[in-house]
CSV table of C-alpha atoms in Angstrom, one decimal:
chain,number,residue,atom,x,y,z
O,1,MET,CA,5.2,-45.3,-27.2
O,2,ALA,CA,1.9,-43.4,-27.6
O,3,MET,CA,0.6,-45.3,-24.6
O,4,GLY,CA,3.7,-44.2,-22.6
O,5,SER,CA,3.3,-40.5,-23.4
O,6,ALA,CA,-0.4,-40.6,-22.6
O,7,SER,CA,0.2,-42.0,-19.2
O,8,CYS,CA,3.0,-39.6,-18.8
O,9,ILE,CA,0.7,-36.7,-19.5
O,10,SER,CA,-2.0,-38.0,-17.2
O,11,LEU,CA,0.7,-38.3,-14.5
O,12,VAL,CA,1.6,-34.6,-15.0
O,13,VAL,CA,-2.1,-33.6,-14.7
O,14,LEU,CA,-2.4,-35.7,-11.5
O,15,VAL,CA,0.6,-34.1,-10.0
O,16,ALA,CA,-0.7,-30.6,-10.9
O,17,LEU,CA,-4.1,-31.5,-9.3
O,18,ALA,CA,-2.5,-32.9,-6.2
O,19,THR,CA,-0.4,-29.7,-5.9
O,20,ALA,CA,-3.5,-27.5,-6.1
O,21,ALA,CA,-5.3,-29.7,-3.6
O,22,SER,CA,-2.5,-29.7,-1.1
O,23,GLY,CA,-2.3,-25.9,-1.1
O,24,GLN,CA,1.2,-25.5,-2.6
O,25,LEU,CA,1.9,-21.9,-3.5
O,26,SER,CA,4.1,-21.1,-6.5
O,27,SER,CA,6.1,-18.1,-7.4
O,28,THR,CA,5.1,-18.6,-11.1
O,29,PHE,CA,1.4,-18.7,-10.4
O,30,TYR,CA,0.5,-15.7,-12.5
O,31,ASP,CA,3.1,-16.1,-15.2
O,32,THR,CA,0.5,-17.3,-17.8
O,33,SER,CA,-2.8,-16.0,-16.4
O,34,CYS,CA,-1.6,-12.4,-15.6
O,35,PRO,CA,2.0,-11.9,-16.5
O,36,ARG,CA,1.8,-8.1,-15.8
O,37,ALA,CA,0.4,-8.6,-12.3
O,38,LEU,CA,3.7,-8.2,-10.3
O,39,ALA,CA,4.8,-5.2,-12.2
O,40,ALA,CA,1.4,-3.5,-11.6
O,41,ILE,CA,1.6,-4.1,-7.9
O,42,LYS,CA,5.1,-2.9,-7.7
O,43,SER,CA,4.4,0.4,-9.5
O,44,GLY,CA,1.3,1.0,-7.3
O,45,VAL,CA,3.3,0.5,-4.1
O,46,ALA,CA,6.2,2.5,-5.4
O,47,ALA,CA,3.9,5.5,-6.2
O,48,ALA,CA,2.2,5.3,-2.8
O,49,VAL,CA,5.4,5.0,-0.8
O,50,SER,CA,7.0,7.8,-2.7
O,51,SER,CA,4.2,10.2,-1.8
O,52,ASP,CA,4.0,8.9,1.8
O,53,PRO,CA,7.0,6.9,3.1
O,54,ARG,CA,4.9,5.8,6.1
O,55,MET,CA,2.6,3.9,3.7
O,56,GLY,CA,5.4,1.2,3.3
O,57,ALA,CA,5.1,0.3,7.0
O,58,SER,CA,1.3,0.5,6.8
O,59,LEU,CA,1.1,-2.0,3.9
O,60,LEU,CA,3.6,-4.3,5.6
O,61,ARG,CA,1.5,-4.2,8.8
O,62,LEU,CA,-1.7,-4.9,6.8
O,63,HIS,CA,-0.2,-8.2,5.5
O,64,PHE,CA,0.9,-9.1,9.1
O,65,HIS,CA,-2.5,-8.4,10.5
O,66,ASP,CA,-4.1,-10.4,7.7
O,67,CYS,CA,-1.9,-13.5,8.1
O,68,PHE,CA,-2.2,-13.7,11.9
O,69,VAL,CA,-6.0,-13.9,11.6
O,70,GLN,CA,-7.4,-17.0,9.7
O,71,GLY,CA,-4.2,-17.1,7.6
O,72,CYS,CA,-3.2,-14.9,4.6
O,73,ASP,CA,-6.7,-14.7,3.1
O,74,ALA,CA,-7.3,-10.9,2.8
O,75,SER,CA,-9.9,-11.2,5.6
O,76,VAL,CA,-8.6,-8.0,7.1
O,77,LEU,CA,-9.7,-6.1,3.9
O,78,LEU,CA,-13.4,-7.0,4.3
O,79,SER,CA,-15.3,-3.9,5.5
O,80,GLY,CA,-16.2,-4.0,9.2
O,81,MET,CA,-15.5,-7.2,11.1
O,82,GLU,CA,-11.7,-7.6,11.7
O,83,GLN,CA,-11.2,-3.9,10.9
O,84,ASN,CA,-13.2,-3.1,14.1
O,85,ALA,CA,-11.0,-5.2,16.3
O,86,GLY,CA,-8.9,-3.5,19.0
O,87,PRO,CA,-5.5,-3.9,17.3
O,88,ASN,CA,-6.9,-2.6,14.0
O,89,VAL,CA,-9.5,0.1,14.6
O,90,GLY,CA,-8.2,3.6,14.0
O,91,SER,CA,-4.7,2.4,13.1
O,92,LEU,CA,-4.8,0.2,10.0
O,93,ARG,CA,-4.0,2.1,6.9
O,94,GLY,CA,-3.4,1.4,3.2
O,95,PHE,CA,-6.8,0.1,2.1
O,96,GLY,CA,-7.1,2.7,-0.6
O,97,VAL,CA,-3.7,1.8,-2.0
O,98,ILE,CA,-4.7,-1.9,-2.2
O,99,ASP,CA,-8.1,-0.9,-3.8
O,100,ASN,CA,-6.3,1.1,-6.5
O,101,ILE,CA,-4.0,-1.7,-7.3
O,102,LYS,CA,-6.9,-4.2,-7.4
O,103,THR,CA,-8.8,-1.9,-9.8
O,104,GLN,CA,-5.8,-1.8,-12.1
O,105,LEU,CA,-5.4,-5.5,-12.0
O,106,GLU,CA,-9.1,-6.1,-12.7
O,107,SER,CA,-8.7,-4.0,-15.9
O,108,ILE,CA,-5.6,-6.1,-17.0
O,109,CYS,CA,-6.8,-9.6,-16.0
O,110,LYS,CA,-10.4,-9.9,-14.8
O,111,GLN,CA,-10.9,-11.9,-11.5
O,112,THR,CA,-7.5,-13.5,-11.6
O,113,VAL,CA,-5.3,-12.0,-8.9
O,114,SER,CA,-6.5,-12.4,-5.3
O,115,CYS,CA,-6.5,-9.6,-2.8
O,116,ALA,CA,-4.5,-11.9,-0.5
O,117,ASP,CA,-1.7,-12.2,-3.1
O,118,ILE,CA,-1.8,-8.4,-3.7
O,119,LEU,CA,-1.3,-7.8,0.1
O,120,THR,CA,1.6,-10.3,0.2
O,121,VAL,CA,3.4,-8.8,-2.8
O,122,ALA,CA,2.7,-5.3,-1.7
O,123,ALA,CA,4.4,-6.0,1.7
O,124,ARG,CA,7.5,-7.2,-0.1
O,125,ASP,CA,7.5,-4.3,-2.5
O,126,SER,CA,7.1,-1.8,0.4
O,127,VAL,CA,10.2,-3.2,2.0
O,128,VAL,CA,12.1,-2.9,-1.3
O,129,ALA,CA,10.8,0.6,-1.9
O,130,LEU,CA,12.3,1.7,1.4
O,131,GLY,CA,15.7,0.2,0.7
O,132,GLY,CA,15.2,-3.3,2.2
O,133,PRO,CA,15.9,-6.7,0.8
O,134,SER,CA,13.8,-8.4,-1.9
O,135,TRP,CA,12.6,-12.0,-2.0
O,136,THR,CA,10.6,-14.3,-4.3
O,137,VAL,CA,7.0,-14.4,-3.1
O,138,PRO,CA,5.1,-17.7,-3.4
O,139,LEU,CA,1.6,-17.0,-5.0
O,140,GLY,CA,-1.7,-18.6,-5.5
O,141,ARG,CA,-3.7,-17.6,-2.3
O,142,ARG,CA,-7.4,-17.1,-2.6
O,143,ASP,CA,-9.6,-14.7,-0.7
O,144,SER,CA,-11.8,-15.6,2.3
O,145,THR,CA,-15.5,-15.1,2.4
O,146,THR,CA,-15.4,-14.5,6.2
O,147,ALA,CA,-13.4,-12.4,8.8
O,148,SER,CA,-13.2,-12.5,12.5
O,149,ALA,CA,-12.9,-9.6,14.9
O,150,SER,CA,-12.7,-12.0,17.9
O,151,LEU,CA,-9.7,-13.8,16.4
O,152,ALA,CA,-8.0,-10.5,15.6
O,153,ASN,CA,-8.4,-9.5,19.3
O,154,SER,CA,-7.0,-12.8,20.6
O,155,ASP,CA,-4.3,-13.6,18.0
O,156,LEU,CA,-2.6,-10.3,17.3
O,157,PRO,CA,0.2,-9.4,19.8
O,158,GLY,CA,-0.1,-5.9,21.2
O,159,PRO,CA,2.3,-3.1,22.1
O,160,SER,CA,2.3,-4.1,25.8
O,161,SER,CA,3.1,-7.8,25.2
O,162,SER,CA,5.9,-9.4,27.1
O,163,ARG,CA,8.6,-11.5,25.4
O,164,SER,CA,6.9,-14.7,26.4
O,165,GLN,CA,3.5,-13.5,25.1
O,166,LEU,CA,5.1,-12.5,21.8
O,167,GLU,CA,6.8,-15.9,21.5
O,168,ALA,CA,3.5,-17.7,22.2
O,169,ALA,CA,1.6,-15.6,19.7
O,170,PHE,CA,4.1,-16.3,16.9
O,171,LEU,CA,4.6,-19.9,17.9
O,172,LYS,CA,0.8,-20.4,17.5
O,173,LYS,CA,1.4,-19.5,13.8
O,174,ASN,CA,4.4,-21.8,13.5
O,175,LEU,CA,6.9,-18.9,13.6
O,176,ASN,CA,9.8,-19.5,16.0
O,177,THR,CA,11.6,-17.0,18.3
O,178,VAL,CA,14.1,-16.0,15.6
O,179,ASP,CA,11.3,-15.4,13.2
O,180,MET,CA,9.5,-13.3,15.9
O,181,VAL,CA,12.6,-11.1,16.5
O,182,ALA,CA,13.2,-10.7,12.8
O,183,LEU,CA,9.6,-9.7,12.0
O,184,SER,CA,9.7,-7.2,14.9
O,185,GLY,CA,12.4,-5.6,12.9
O,186,ALA,CA,9.6,-4.3,10.6
O,187,HIS,CA,9.5,-1.5,13.2
O,188,THR,CA,12.6,-0.1,11.5
O,189,ILE,CA,10.0,1.8,9.5
O,190,GLY,CA,6.7,3.4,10.4
O,191,LYS,CA,5.1,5.2,13.3
O,192,ALA,CA,3.2,4.4,16.5
O,193,GLN,CA,0.4,6.4,18.2
O,194,CYS,CA,1.1,8.0,21.6
O,195,SER,CA,-1.5,5.8,23.3
O,196,ASN,CA,0.7,2.8,22.5
O,197,PHE,CA,3.8,4.1,24.2
O,198,ARG,CA,2.6,6.7,26.8
O,199,THR,CA,2.9,4.3,29.8
O,200,ARG,CA,6.4,3.4,28.7
O,201,ILE,CA,7.7,7.0,28.6
O,202,TYR,CA,5.9,8.1,31.8
O,203,GLY,CA,7.6,5.7,34.2
O,204,GLY,CA,5.8,2.5,33.3
O,205,ASP,CA,9.1,1.0,32.1
O,206,THR,CA,12.6,1.4,33.7
O,207,ASN,CA,14.4,0.0,30.6
O,208,ILE,CA,14.1,3.2,28.6
O,209,ASN,CA,16.8,5.8,27.8
O,210,THR,CA,15.9,8.9,29.8
O,211,VAL,CA,16.8,11.4,27.2
O,212,PHE,CA,14.8,9.4,24.6
O,213,ALA,CA,11.8,9.3,26.9
O,214,THR,CA,12.0,13.0,27.6
O,215,SER,CA,12.2,13.8,23.8
O,216,LEU,CA,9.0,11.8,23.2
O,217,LYS,CA,6.9,13.6,25.9
O,218,ALA,CA,6.7,16.9,24.0
O,219,ASN,CA,4.4,15.2,21.4
O,220,CYS,CA,2.8,12.7,23.7
O,221,PRO,CA,1.3,14.4,26.8
O,222,GLN,CA,0.1,12.4,29.9
O,223,SER,CA,-3.4,13.0,28.8
O,224,GLY,CA,-4.8,13.8,25.3
O,225,GLY,CA,-2.9,13.5,22.0
O,226,ASN,CA,-3.7,9.8,21.8
O,227,THR,CA,-3.2,9.6,18.0
O,228,ASN,CA,0.0,11.8,18.0
O,229,LEU,CA,2.7,9.9,16.2
O,230,ALA,CA,6.3,9.0,16.9
O,231,ASN,CA,8.8,7.2,14.7
O,232,LEU,CA,9.4,3.6,15.7
O,233,ASP,CA,13.0,4.0,14.6
O,234,THR,CA,14.3,7.5,15.4
O,235,THR,CA,17.6,6.8,13.7
O,236,THR,CA,16.6,6.2,10.1
O,237,PRO,CA,12.7,6.4,10.2
O,238,ASN,CA,12.1,5.9,6.5
O,239,ALA,CA,14.9,3.4,5.7
O,240,PHE,CA,14.4,-0.4,6.0
O,241,ASP,CA,17.7,-1.3,7.8
O,242,ASN,CA,18.8,-2.9,11.0
O,243,ALA,CA,18.9,0.3,13.1
O,244,TYR,CA,15.8,-1.0,15.1
O,245,TYR,CA,18.1,-3.4,16.8
O,246,THR,CA,20.9,-0.9,17.4
O,247,ASN,CA,18.2,1.3,19.1
O,248,LEU,CA,17.2,-1.6,21.4
O,249,LEU,CA,20.9,-1.9,22.6
O,250,SER,CA,20.7,1.6,23.9
O,251,GLN,CA,17.2,1.2,25.3
O,252,LYS,CA,15.5,3.3,22.6
O,253,GLY,CA,12.8,0.9,21.6
O,254,LEU,CA,9.6,2.9,21.3
O,255,LEU,CA,7.1,0.2,22.4
O,256,HIS,CA,7.2,-2.0,25.5
O,257,SER,CA,6.9,-4.9,23.1
O,258,ASP,CA,10.1,-3.7,21.2
O,259,GLN,CA,12.3,-3.3,24.2
O,260,VAL,CA,11.4,-6.7,25.8
O,261,LEU,CA,13.4,-8.3,23.0
O,262,PHE,CA,16.6,-6.8,24.6
O,263,ASN,CA,16.1,-6.8,28.4
O,264,ASN,CA,18.5,-9.4,29.9
O,265,ASP,CA,16.5,-12.2,28.3
O,266,THR,CA,16.7,-15.1,25.9
O,267,THR,CA,16.3,-13.0,22.8
O,268,ASP,CA,19.3,-10.6,23.7
O,269,ASN,CA,21.8,-12.5,21.5
O,270,THR,CA,19.6,-12.5,18.5
O,271,VAL,CA,19.1,-8.8,18.8
O,272,ARG,CA,22.9,-8.3,19.2
O,273,ASN,CA,23.5,-10.4,16.1
O,274,PHE,CA,21.0,-8.4,14.0
O,275,ALA,CA,22.4,-5.1,15.3
O,276,SER,CA,25.9,-6.0,14.3
O,277,ASN,CA,25.1,-7.9,11.1
O,278,ALA,CA,22.7,-6.3,8.6
O,279,ALA,CA,23.0,-9.3,6.3
O,280,ALA,CA,21.9,-11.7,9.1
O,281,PHE,CA,18.9,-9.6,9.8
O,282,SER,CA,17.9,-9.4,6.1
O,283,SER,CA,18.3,-13.1,5.6
O,284,ALA,CA,16.2,-13.9,8.8
O,285,PHE,CA,13.6,-11.3,7.8
O,286,MET,CA,13.1,-12.7,4.3
O,287,THR,CA,12.8,-16.3,5.7
O,288,ALA,CA,10.3,-15.2,8.3
O,289,MET,CA,8.2,-13.2,5.7
O,290,ILE,CA,7.9,-16.2,3.4
O,291,LYS,CA,6.9,-18.4,6.4
O,292,MET,CA,4.4,-15.8,7.5
O,293,GLY,CA,3.0,-15.6,4.0
O,294,ASN,CA,2.5,-19.3,4.1
O,295,ILE,CA,0.1,-19.3,7.1
O,296,ALA,CA,-3.0,-21.3,6.2
O,297,PRO,CA,-3.6,-19.9,2.7
O,298,LEU,CA,-6.8,-20.8,0.8
O,299,THR,CA,-5.8,-22.5,-2.5
O,300,GLY,CA,-7.3,-24.4,-5.4
O,301,THR,CA,-11.1,-24.2,-5.2
O,302,GLN,CA,-11.2,-22.8,-1.7
O,303,GLY,CA,-12.5,-19.2,-1.1
O,304,GLN,CA,-12.8,-16.9,-4.1
O,305,ILE,CA,-11.1,-14.2,-6.1
O,306,ARG,CA,-12.8,-11.1,-4.8
O,307,LEU,CA,-13.8,-8.5,-7.4
O,308,SER,CA,-13.5,-5.8,-4.8
O,309,CYS,CA,-11.2,-6.4,-1.9
O,310,SER,CA,-13.6,-4.8,0.7
O,311,LYS,CA,-16.5,-7.1,0.0
O,312,VAL,CA,-17.3,-10.7,-0.8
O,313,ASN,CA,-18.5,-11.4,-4.3
O,314,SER,CA,-22.3,-11.3,-4.5
């Protein structure tokens, strides 16, 4: 009997070790080591979004820009490097919010919660704070010791991407076309800079509502005003809902890369479905966010738990 229970215990240990080695994430990862972690992240995000609704979109974008480069490893938070890449420089925001949350977590549980996990949970909490769906986040990511500006430049899709370029960029990360259309729905919140939609409103695209284009020109002149902002979703700019897709149906996508999803193409039906069925969008978005959060995480003994999110431990 004793023999049996001993071998049973060793089997449990072996399974646990195998799980750690194979890079399985778990929603209960911090239940014992830092039970207050998720509540601390949630309150930090809620405070930030309540003082600046745009911050919800910024934190969601940080997570996306992290996961698409080297996987979800907080490489985007390291000073310099990826932050200087074209898709990131002058537009990524929210570093201070993540730093504040990290400082608080360090005071509760020293060197326990990774910056990569903070980013992932903060993305979910941002969506919730703006009225969107909630989902259970798998945890246990560790932080990278490297970052890559060149990978950020090659792997992050841009505002002028075509539908096929978007599909290819997402497929490279094992995200399918439905995932891509659902994740594009993150543009139901947040703002974009004039330089990213100027060409579209000044005749570069024919698939744009003319009244909508004219309304944008006042704050986005043909030259200058590059960093002037416009809402990605003019209907309900600070609510996480499915209005992004309804806008596409009437050719009111702000970016070229938004409107290509509804332009007599293979993604039209998915857009129609999400526009008419908010629950279908929520469900697809949650599925895609969990899949994105699972891109090549560092687990077990890989990487490190950074003490400060902006620099590697000395």
